[in-house]
């Protein structure tokens, strides 16, 4: 509310005002001074008395809408209206006016308007952009103003440059936008039908041409689908006929001219022609039969020589009634799909699969999504069991079987690769040697020992009996190297016999060798190492499986520990092998075999001191020197004194070794190196006087050497020419208790 104009209530209206410029109302036009504009405001942009300014653009009331400029707030927002125009057609009998439809676009960002007329085929009028996009002024007398969004609504007439457009509808966005700015939108109307277009359509519908028009122009189809081919993988099952079989085919459908080509998938050097059907149109109901000339043409030509006329365009005359023409239906792309059976000139061909281009084509054109393929491979033929005659007993079974396989006899080919890989070379023998006893009731044969050798290269077995003096038995070769059959097999049969394999041999196993039953009681070091290395084939040598069996006896862990501690009277945390074996076998009650006990003992054995005794080495050296009568020790000492420039009575070990070699000291390299290592000090120096004095077998003779007691130790049997039956000397039972039961040392 304004204050009354009384003393004390008047205020200076220029307080806070910053603009005091005056608007320019006068100017020059063609060098003549005149009034340029009457609509410009007064000082500082304020309106003059009685002056009203019209906004140049569409604006919202203050406090509504966004504060951003219009070209940002209304970017890409357009009002679309449907309108029509009655265009008068004078001096024409068929029509008096035409109804022309338009699209009016109002761009909110800058209040520009564009009018477009949709193009109609064969309308005879230039259509498209009717009014280009720009701001359109209002009709006179308001031609100084422009159209805004408030001038538009439905079911109103709007004038653009003297032409009255009748707006009858708009799109959904336009309706919502007008409602938001407060415009009451009128109900939509309907565009009247153009009388000329109605008359023309009725005329075309009721008119019958004198001759039917048939278009044979395939240029568009050729240009659109040239080099585009549908490919299907097919199957023709002709196995029901005599000498017939299943044939895999590839069908090519050329989209450019609707022709079909079929090729056969051929094997190399099959002798067949891969072209199954040449490229042509494929009839659905073939073979159709034999037709007369001209029956299967597209159109019948009445005058055959019409094309020879001079200066005539229409040389040929076609039969418009097509009398006698045969209607033949051909396969189209719509008839082909996976799982369909087509007729290829009397042959039923099944479409089983297609390529990626074909799948994309049918998915785009026909909306097909399911392309589940059908297997084309033929089912495997029934396996006919081949029966062979029984073994006759002449030659080996493999050689007799080769005579039944082919007409041309060929020798049996053994596994040469296995033979080369497992044949003995160098220090690798690839031979498993076991020591066994003979199971018999004869008293003379109870203590006989045998060496059973298994050769991994060809799975053969040989048995040898060591010769013992005054035993009454000759000894020697017991069984030559052959493959040994498993017992209980029929001799004369069609199948090949089964032979003893390496996986069936282990310590404690009973082996039947041609009727003689052997108990394997021990094996050499190479055999045990080989079986432990290949524990996947020899489960008795797998330490993991053995520990799993021991963990099943966890309830007896306390008892096992007490037994081991009681056996270890000297508290050395180890027991000898015989004691360890007795404890394990008694507590596990038959869960572990003899071979598994040996594997367990070897894994947890106490390492022995393998360093040789110096007295033993010196005794061996004296023995070698005596045999060669070597006594030049004084000369060797003199040479060392000459080379000892600093007179420290020591020389490097390498110089001493070089001097011994140059003097031809009759000792082997290993023995000499072992003795030198015993005389070295921390700086790799050797006192040469003490070294050569110790080697002087005349001045310092060594007593007669006796072997240590552990080299003479044997188990209950004394084996001659065989390794000791004691696999290890001592076993660390504390580690076993910790790994199996988790018992720590007290």
JSON list of C-alpha atoms in Angstrom, two decimals, residues 25 38 40-43 45-52:
[
{"chain": "A", "resi": 25, "resn": "UNK", "atom": "CA", "xyz": [14.40, 9.18, -29.35]},
{"chain": "A", "resi": 38, "resn": "UNK", "atom": "CA", "xyz": [8.36, 6.39, -29.52]},
{"chain": "A", "resi": 40, "resn": "UNK", "atom": "CA", "xyz": [11.74, 3.85, -25.73]},
{"chain": "A", "resi": 41, "resn": "UNK", "atom": "CA", "xyz": [11.52, 4.52, -21.94]},
{"chain": "A", "resi": 42, "resn": "UNK", "atom": "CA", "xyz": [12.61, 7.60, -20.06]},
{"chain": "A", "resi": 43, "resn": "UNK", "atom": "CA", "xyz": [15.56, 8.29, -17.74]},
{"chain": "A", "resi": 45, "resn": "UNK", "atom": "CA", "xyz": [14.92, 2.84, -18.32]},
{"chain": "A", "resi": 46, "resn": "UNK", "atom": "CA", "xyz": [11.78, 3.92, -16.39]},
{"chain": "A", "resi": 47, "resn": "UNK", "atom": "CA", "xyz": [8.56, 4.12, -18.31]},
{"chain": "A", "resi": 48, "resn": "UNK", "atom": "CA", "xyz": [7.07, 7.50, -19.08]},
{"chain": "A", "resi": 49, "resn": "UNK", "atom": "CA", "xyz": [3.64, 8.51, -17.88]},
{"chain": "A", "resi": 50, "resn": "UNK", "atom": "CA", "xyz": [0.99, 6.54, -19.76]},
{"chain": "A", "resi": 51, "resn": "UNK", "atom": "CA", "xyz": [3.60, 4.37, -21.53]},
{"chain": "A", "resi": 52, "resn": "UNK", "atom": "CA", "xyz": [3.25, 0.55, -21.66]}
]
